[in-house]
């Protein structure tokens, strides 16, 4: 099946530093999504990307849909303590209604921010 | 607007018992899915549905059944619980692309322990 390789697995940074994480896939995706999960909660959508090459920002977060449609990255600028959590990438490849219309997740990046 | 509601939040089962995890959404989403989350494994897809009456298997379907009799509800049944099914279970829903934005919204999870 489809697999997403998300890296790094974990990051330990100082408050104020910038962060970058990425996902790569062996297959093409039509949609890339980035989620954050706080302890004891479900994942919450941060950014959605729909077109190859698209660059989208949400506050201090910026994500890009790779032009090959097989990768995406997420940047967080000027990190703060509340950025702590697990960040997941997810990709969707199939046409709506088809059997491949499922969301595949990376294994997550655990971010720790030291104040 | 409640979004995606999962019940129960916590459950302890004995090996061999059966139970149903409930998931309901009030956003009229066509697509619903179940994931399990285990340490270091990310979110793995168990089953999904692209509409009422249509279900399909995900990455780890063994030991689980689903049905989709209404748009709103997508229950997950454990037929005979095993310790390997100890996990946190998340339900998610989204529109299918033509109907609206395809981002997935998650419930808060069900933490299941099988002893």
mmCIF file of C-alpha atoms in Angstrom:
data_model
loop_
_atom_site.group_PDB
_atom_site.id
_atom_site.type_symbol
_atom_site.label_atom_id
_atom_site.label_comp_id
_atom_site.label_asym_id
_atom_site.label_seq_id
_atom_site.Cartn_x
_atom_site.Cartn_y
_atom_site.Cartn_z
ATOM 1 C CA UNK A 1 0.000 0.000 0.000
ATOM 2 C CA UNK A 2 0.877 3.660 0.007
ATOM 3 C CA UNK A 3 3.470 4.764 2.511
ATOM 4 C CA UNK A 4 4.525 8.172 3.736
ATOM 5 C CA UNK A 5 7.986 8.735 5.145
ATOM 6 C CA UNK A 6 7.915 11.606 7.614
ATOM 7 C CA UNK A 7 11.081 13.097 9.052
ATOM 8 C CA UNK A 8 12.474 13.814 11.463
ATOM 9 C CA UNK A 9 10.853 11.483 14.000
ATOM 10 C CA UNK A 10 11.503 13.979 16.784
ATOM 11 C CA UNK A 11 12.973 17.415 17.305
ATOM 12 C CA UNK A 12 14.184 19.259 20.386
ATOM 13 C CA UNK A 13 14.506 23.002 19.832
ATOM 14 C CA UNK A 14 14.800 26.232 21.749
ATOM 15 C CA UNK A 15 11.966 28.724 21.871
ATOM 16 C CA UNK A 16 12.304 31.194 19.008
ATOM 17 C CA UNK A 17 13.952 28.769 16.587
ATOM 18 C CA UNK A 18 12.475 27.830 13.240
ATOM 19 C CA UNK A 19 11.419 24.239 12.535
ATOM 20 C CA UNK A 20 11.172 22.273 9.317
ATOM 21 C CA UNK A 21 9.736 18.804 8.740
ATOM 22 C CA UNK A 22 8.829 16.922 5.601
ATOM 23 C CA UNK A 23 7.037 13.972 4.108
ATOM 24 C CA UNK A 24 7.848 11.942 1.036
ATOM 25 C CA UNK A 25 5.802 9.333 -0.748
ATOM 26 C CA UNK A 26 6.422 6.590 -3.261
ATOM 27 C CA UNK A 27 3.211 7.536 -5.054
ATOM 28 C CA UNK A 28 1.495 10.695 -6.217
ATOM 29 C CA UNK A 29 -1.007 12.497 -4.025
ATOM 30 C CA UNK A 30 -3.769 14.946 -4.990
ATOM 31 C CA UNK A 31 -4.063 16.452 -1.528
ATOM 32 C CA UNK A 32 -1.569 16.998 1.267
ATOM 33 C CA UNK A 33 -2.706 17.803 4.799
ATOM 34 C CA UNK A 34 -0.782 18.718 7.926
ATOM 35 C CA UNK A 35 -2.185 18.002 11.399
ATOM 36 C CA UNK A 36 -1.107 18.680 14.972
ATOM 37 C CA UNK A 37 -2.006 16.420 17.866
ATOM 38 C CA UNK A 38 -1.891 17.546 21.480
ATOM 39 C CA UNK A 39 -1.701 14.898 24.247
ATOM 40 C CA UNK A 40 -5.030 13.155 24.803
ATOM 41 C CA UNK A 41 -6.662 14.852 21.830
ATOM 42 C CA UNK A 42 -7.459 14.005 18.241
ATOM 43 C CA UNK A 43 -5.409 15.488 15.399
ATOM 44 C CA UNK A 44 -6.395 19.001 14.360
ATOM 45 C CA UNK A 45 -5.967 20.250 10.814
ATOM 46 C CA UNK A 46 -3.323 22.971 10.375
ATOM 47 C CA UNK A 47 -2.945 23.404 6.622
ATOM 48 C CA UNK A 48 -4.469 21.813 3.508
ATOM 49 C CA UNK A 49 -2.764 21.790 0.088
ATOM 50 C CA UNK A 50 -4.545 20.935 -3.155
ATOM 51 C CA UNK A 51 -2.225 21.809 -6.049
ATOM 52 C CA UNK A 52 1.342 20.903 -6.951
ATOM 53 C CA UNK A 53 3.627 23.802 -6.091
ATOM 54 C CA UNK A 54 1.090 25.415 -3.783
ATOM 55 C CA UNK A 55 2.563 27.330 -0.837
ATOM 56 C CA UNK A 56 0.140 28.118 1.979
ATOM 57 C CA UNK A 57 0.584 29.896 5.294
ATOM 58 C CA UNK A 58 -1.385 29.816 8.523
ATOM 59 C CA UNK A 59 0.138 32.301 10.953
ATOM 60 C CA UNK A 60 3.672 31.138 11.742
ATOM 61 C CA UNK A 61 3.129 27.914 9.781
ATOM 62 C CA UNK A 62 3.949 27.506 6.102
ATOM 63 C CA UNK A 63 3.484 24.354 4.053
ATOM 64 C CA UNK A 64 4.216 23.473 0.452
ATOM 65 C CA UNK A 65 2.895 20.839 -1.951
ATOM 66 C CA UNK A 66 5.907 19.529 -3.868
ATOM 67 C CA UNK A 67 5.894 19.921 -7.638
ATOM 68 C CA UNK A 68 6.418 16.183 -8.127
ATOM 69 C CA UNK A 69 3.271 15.628 -5.987
ATOM 70 C CA UNK A 70 5.273 13.105 -3.965
ATOM 71 C CA UNK A 71 6.376 15.356 -1.126
ATOM 72 C CA UNK A 72 5.397 18.169 1.181
ATOM 73 C CA UNK A 73 7.056 20.167 3.919
ATOM 74 C CA UNK A 74 5.924 22.165 6.930
ATOM 75 C CA UNK A 75 7.842 25.066 8.442
ATOM 76 C CA UNK A 76 7.162 26.682 11.802
ATOM 77 C CA UNK A 77 8.803 30.031 12.382
ATOM 78 C CA UNK A 78 9.745 31.532 15.760
ATOM 79 C CA UNK A 79 8.584 28.522 17.768
ATOM 80 C CA UNK A 80 6.803 28.985 21.099
ATOM 81 C CA UNK A 81 6.172 26.484 23.923
ATOM 82 C CA UNK A 82 2.591 25.788 22.806
ATOM 83 C CA UNK A 83 3.930 24.429 19.497
ATOM 84 C CA UNK A 84 4.815 21.259 21.402
ATOM 85 C CA UNK A 85 2.999 18.215 20.062
ATOM 86 C CA UNK A 86 3.029 15.585 17.336
ATOM 87 C CA UNK A 87 2.790 16.833 13.758
ATOM 88 C CA UNK A 88 1.415 14.504 11.116
ATOM 89 C CA UNK A 89 1.429 14.754 7.361
ATOM 90 C CA UNK A 90 -1.316 13.009 5.416
ATOM 91 C CA UNK A 91 -1.932 12.447 1.725
ATOM 92 C CA UNK A 92 -4.911 11.509 -0.367
ATOM 93 C CA UNK A 93 -4.464 10.103 -3.870
ATOM 94 C CA UNK A 94 -7.708 8.752 -5.211
ATOM 95 C CA UNK A 95 -10.656 10.264 -6.949
ATOM 96 C CA UNK A 96 -13.687 10.839 -4.780
ATOM 97 C CA UNK A 97 -15.858 7.764 -4.403
ATOM 98 C CA UNK A 98 -13.106 5.452 -5.551
ATOM 99 C CA UNK A 99 -11.530 2.767 -3.408
ATOM 100 C CA UNK A 100 -8.325 4.816 -3.162
ATOM 101 C CA UNK A 101 -10.029 7.830 -1.574
ATOM 102 C CA UNK A 102 -8.411 7.145 1.753
ATOM 103 C CA UNK A 103 -6.081 9.310 3.774
ATOM 104 C CA UNK A 104 -2.609 7.918 4.442
ATOM 105 C CA UNK A 105 -0.690 9.305 7.424
ATOM 106 C CA UNK A 106 2.984 9.662 8.165
ATOM 107 C CA UNK A 107 4.235 8.375 11.513
ATOM 108 C CA UNK A 108 4.528 11.851 12.963
ATOM 109 C CA UNK A 109 7.188 14.275 14.181
ATOM 110 C CA UNK A 110 7.320 14.837 17.940
ATOM 111 C CA UNK A 111 8.263 18.450 18.596
ATOM 112 C CA UNK A 112 9.616 19.605 21.947
ATOM 113 C CA UNK A 113 10.227 23.307 22.529
ATOM 114 C CA UNK A 114 12.439 24.349 25.424
ATOM 115 C CA UNK A 115 11.497 27.733 26.869
ATOM 116 C CA UNK B 1 -22.036 22.140 15.956
ATOM 117 C CA UNK B 2 -20.650 19.022 17.656
ATOM 118 C CA UNK B 3 -18.390 17.871 14.794
ATOM 119 C CA UNK B 4 -17.224 14.274 15.241
ATOM 120 C CA UNK B 5 -18.329 12.595 18.478
ATOM 121 C CA UNK B 6 -16.836 9.342 19.717
ATOM 122 C CA UNK B 7 -18.078 7.243 22.589
ATOM 123 C CA UNK B 8 -16.928 5.920 24.952
ATOM 124 C CA UNK B 9 -13.758 7.889 25.741
ATOM 125 C CA UNK B 10 -12.253 5.035 27.750
ATOM 126 C CA UNK B 11 -12.970 1.296 27.813
ATOM 127 C CA UNK B 12 -11.425 -1.785 29.391
ATOM 128 C CA UNK B 13 -12.324 -5.170 27.923
ATOM 129 C CA UNK B 14 -11.458 -8.715 28.770
ATOM 130 C CA UNK B 15 -9.939 -10.900 26.072
ATOM 131 C CA UNK B 16 -12.706 -12.422 23.969
ATOM 132 C CA UNK B 17 -15.328 -9.801 24.747
ATOM 133 C CA UNK B 18 -16.990 -7.872 21.958
ATOM 134 C CA UNK B 19 -17.950 -4.230 21.864
ATOM 135 C CA UNK B 20 -18.870 -1.402 19.536
ATOM 136 C CA UNK B 21 -17.111 1.958 19.381
ATOM 137 C CA UNK B 22 -19.535 4.646 18.317
ATOM 138 C CA UNK B 23 -18.812 7.518 15.936
ATOM 139 C CA UNK B 24 -21.276 10.188 14.841
ATOM 140 C CA UNK B 25 -20.822 13.357 12.798
ATOM 141 C CA UNK B 26 -23.246 16.188 12.178
ATOM 142 C CA UNK B 27 -21.510 17.822 9.211
ATOM 143 C CA UNK B 28 -23.212 15.724 6.494
ATOM 144 C CA UNK B 29 -19.830 14.334 5.454
ATOM 145 C CA UNK B 30 -19.874 11.442 3.011
ATOM 146 C CA UNK B 31 -16.489 10.044 3.971
ATOM 147 C CA UNK B 32 -15.899 8.460 7.392
ATOM 148 C CA UNK B 33 -13.001 6.386 8.642
ATOM 149 C CA UNK B 34 -11.512 4.649 11.646
ATOM 150 C CA UNK B 35 -7.846 4.754 12.654
ATOM 151 C CA UNK B 36 -5.853 3.210 15.434
ATOM 152 C CA UNK B 37 -2.882 4.990 16.928
ATOM 153 C CA UNK B 38 -0.063 3.081 18.572
ATOM 154 C CA UNK B 39 3.264 4.490 19.824
ATOM 155 C CA UNK B 40 5.712 4.959 16.968
ATOM 156 C CA UNK B 41 3.209 3.717 14.373
ATOM 157 C CA UNK B 42 1.326 6.879 13.546
ATOM 158 C CA UNK B 43 -2.307 6.577 12.492
ATOM 159 C CA UNK B 44 -3.215 3.384 10.702
ATOM 160 C CA UNK B 45 -6.446 3.082 8.746
ATOM 161 C CA UNK B 46 -8.763 0.268 9.837
ATOM 162 C CA UNK B 47 -11.889 0.743 7.694
ATOM 163 C CA UNK B 48 -13.444 3.571 5.758
ATOM 164 C CA UNK B 49 -16.669 4.480 4.008
ATOM 165 C CA UNK B 50 -17.380 6.845 1.121
ATOM 166 C CA UNK B 51 -21.109 6.911 1.761
ATOM 167 C CA UNK B 52 -24.057 5.141 3.368
ATOM 168 C CA UNK B 53 -24.060 1.464 2.474
ATOM 169 C CA UNK B 54 -20.432 1.484 1.230
ATOM 170 C CA UNK B 55 -17.463 0.345 3.307
ATOM 171 C CA UNK B 56 -13.964 -0.815 2.493
ATOM 172 C CA UNK B 57 -10.929 -2.146 4.290
ATOM 173 C CA UNK B 58 -7.948 -0.085 5.226
ATOM 174 C CA UNK B 59 -4.454 -1.095 6.249
ATOM 175 C CA UNK B 60 -5.283 -3.094 9.420
ATOM 176 C CA UNK B 61 -8.878 -4.430 9.143
ATOM 177 C CA UNK B 62 -8.509 -7.848 10.797
ATOM 178 C CA UNK B 63 -10.594 -8.264 13.943
ATOM 179 C CA UNK B 64 -12.838 -5.292 13.178
ATOM 180 C CA UNK B 65 -16.169 -4.881 11.409
ATOM 181 C CA UNK B 66 -17.961 -1.729 10.286
ATOM 182 C CA UNK B 67 -21.273 -0.792 8.761
ATOM 183 C CA UNK B 68 -22.663 2.487 7.428
ATOM 184 C CA UNK B 69 -26.446 2.478 7.524
ATOM 185 C CA UNK B 70 -26.725 6.272 7.779
ATOM 186 C CA UNK B 71 -24.582 9.214 6.689
ATOM 187 C CA UNK B 72 -24.129 10.295 10.306
ATOM 188 C CA UNK B 73 -22.985 7.094 12.016
ATOM 189 C CA UNK B 74 -20.051 4.751 11.471
ATOM 190 C CA UNK B 75 -19.690 2.243 14.333
ATOM 191 C CA UNK B 76 -16.611 0.038 14.704
ATOM 192 C CA UNK B 77 -17.153 -3.446 16.120
ATOM 193 C CA UNK B 78 -14.533 -5.550 17.826
ATOM 194 C CA UNK B 79 -15.695 -9.128 17.376
ATOM 195 C CA UNK B 80 -13.482 -10.867 19.956
ATOM 196 C CA UNK B 81 -11.118 -8.473 21.687
ATOM 197 C CA UNK B 82 -7.422 -9.337 21.890
ATOM 198 C CA UNK B 83 -4.612 -7.622 23.821
ATOM 199 C CA UNK B 84 -3.111 -6.581 20.452
ATOM 200 C CA UNK B 85 -6.155 -4.345 19.986
ATOM 201 C CA UNK B 86 -5.161 -2.201 22.949
ATOM 202 C CA UNK B 87 -4.830 1.201 21.311
ATOM 203 C CA UNK B 88 -6.311 4.639 20.890
ATOM 204 C CA UNK B 89 -9.004 4.690 18.215
ATOM 205 C CA UNK B 90 -9.913 7.757 16.209
ATOM 206 C CA UNK B 91 -12.862 8.336 13.948
ATOM 207 C CA UNK B 92 -12.614 10.958 11.208
ATOM 208 C CA UNK B 93 -14.977 12.392 8.620
ATOM 209 C CA UNK B 94 -14.742 14.624 5.581
ATOM 210 C CA UNK B 95 -16.543 15.702 2.455
ATOM 211 C CA UNK B 96 -15.835 13.943 -0.793
ATOM 212 C CA UNK B 97 -14.030 16.404 -3.051
ATOM 213 C CA UNK B 98 -16.928 17.511 -5.229
ATOM 214 C CA UNK B 99 -19.095 18.218 -2.205
ATOM 215 C CA UNK B 100 -16.668 20.469 -0.391
ATOM 216 C CA UNK B 101 -13.227 20.666 1.114
ATOM 217 C CA UNK B 102 -11.842 17.167 1.656
ATOM 218 C CA UNK B 103 -10.022 17.852 4.920
ATOM 219 C CA UNK B 104 -10.666 15.255 7.603
ATOM 220 C CA UNK B 105 -11.983 16.206 11.043
ATOM 221 C CA UNK B 106 -11.218 13.915 13.958
ATOM 222 C CA UNK B 107 -13.046 12.900 17.083
ATOM 223 C CA UNK B 108 -11.303 13.019 20.439
ATOM 224 C CA UNK B 109 -10.526 9.317 20.487
ATOM 225 C CA UNK B 110 -11.413 6.174 22.419
ATOM 226 C CA UNK B 111 -8.706 4.721 24.607
ATOM 227 C CA UNK B 112 -9.204 0.935 24.672
ATOM 228 C CA UNK B 113 -7.376 -1.513 26.911
ATOM 229 C CA UNK B 114 -7.815 -5.255 26.461
ATOM 230 C CA UNK B 115 -6.670 -7.359 29.403
#
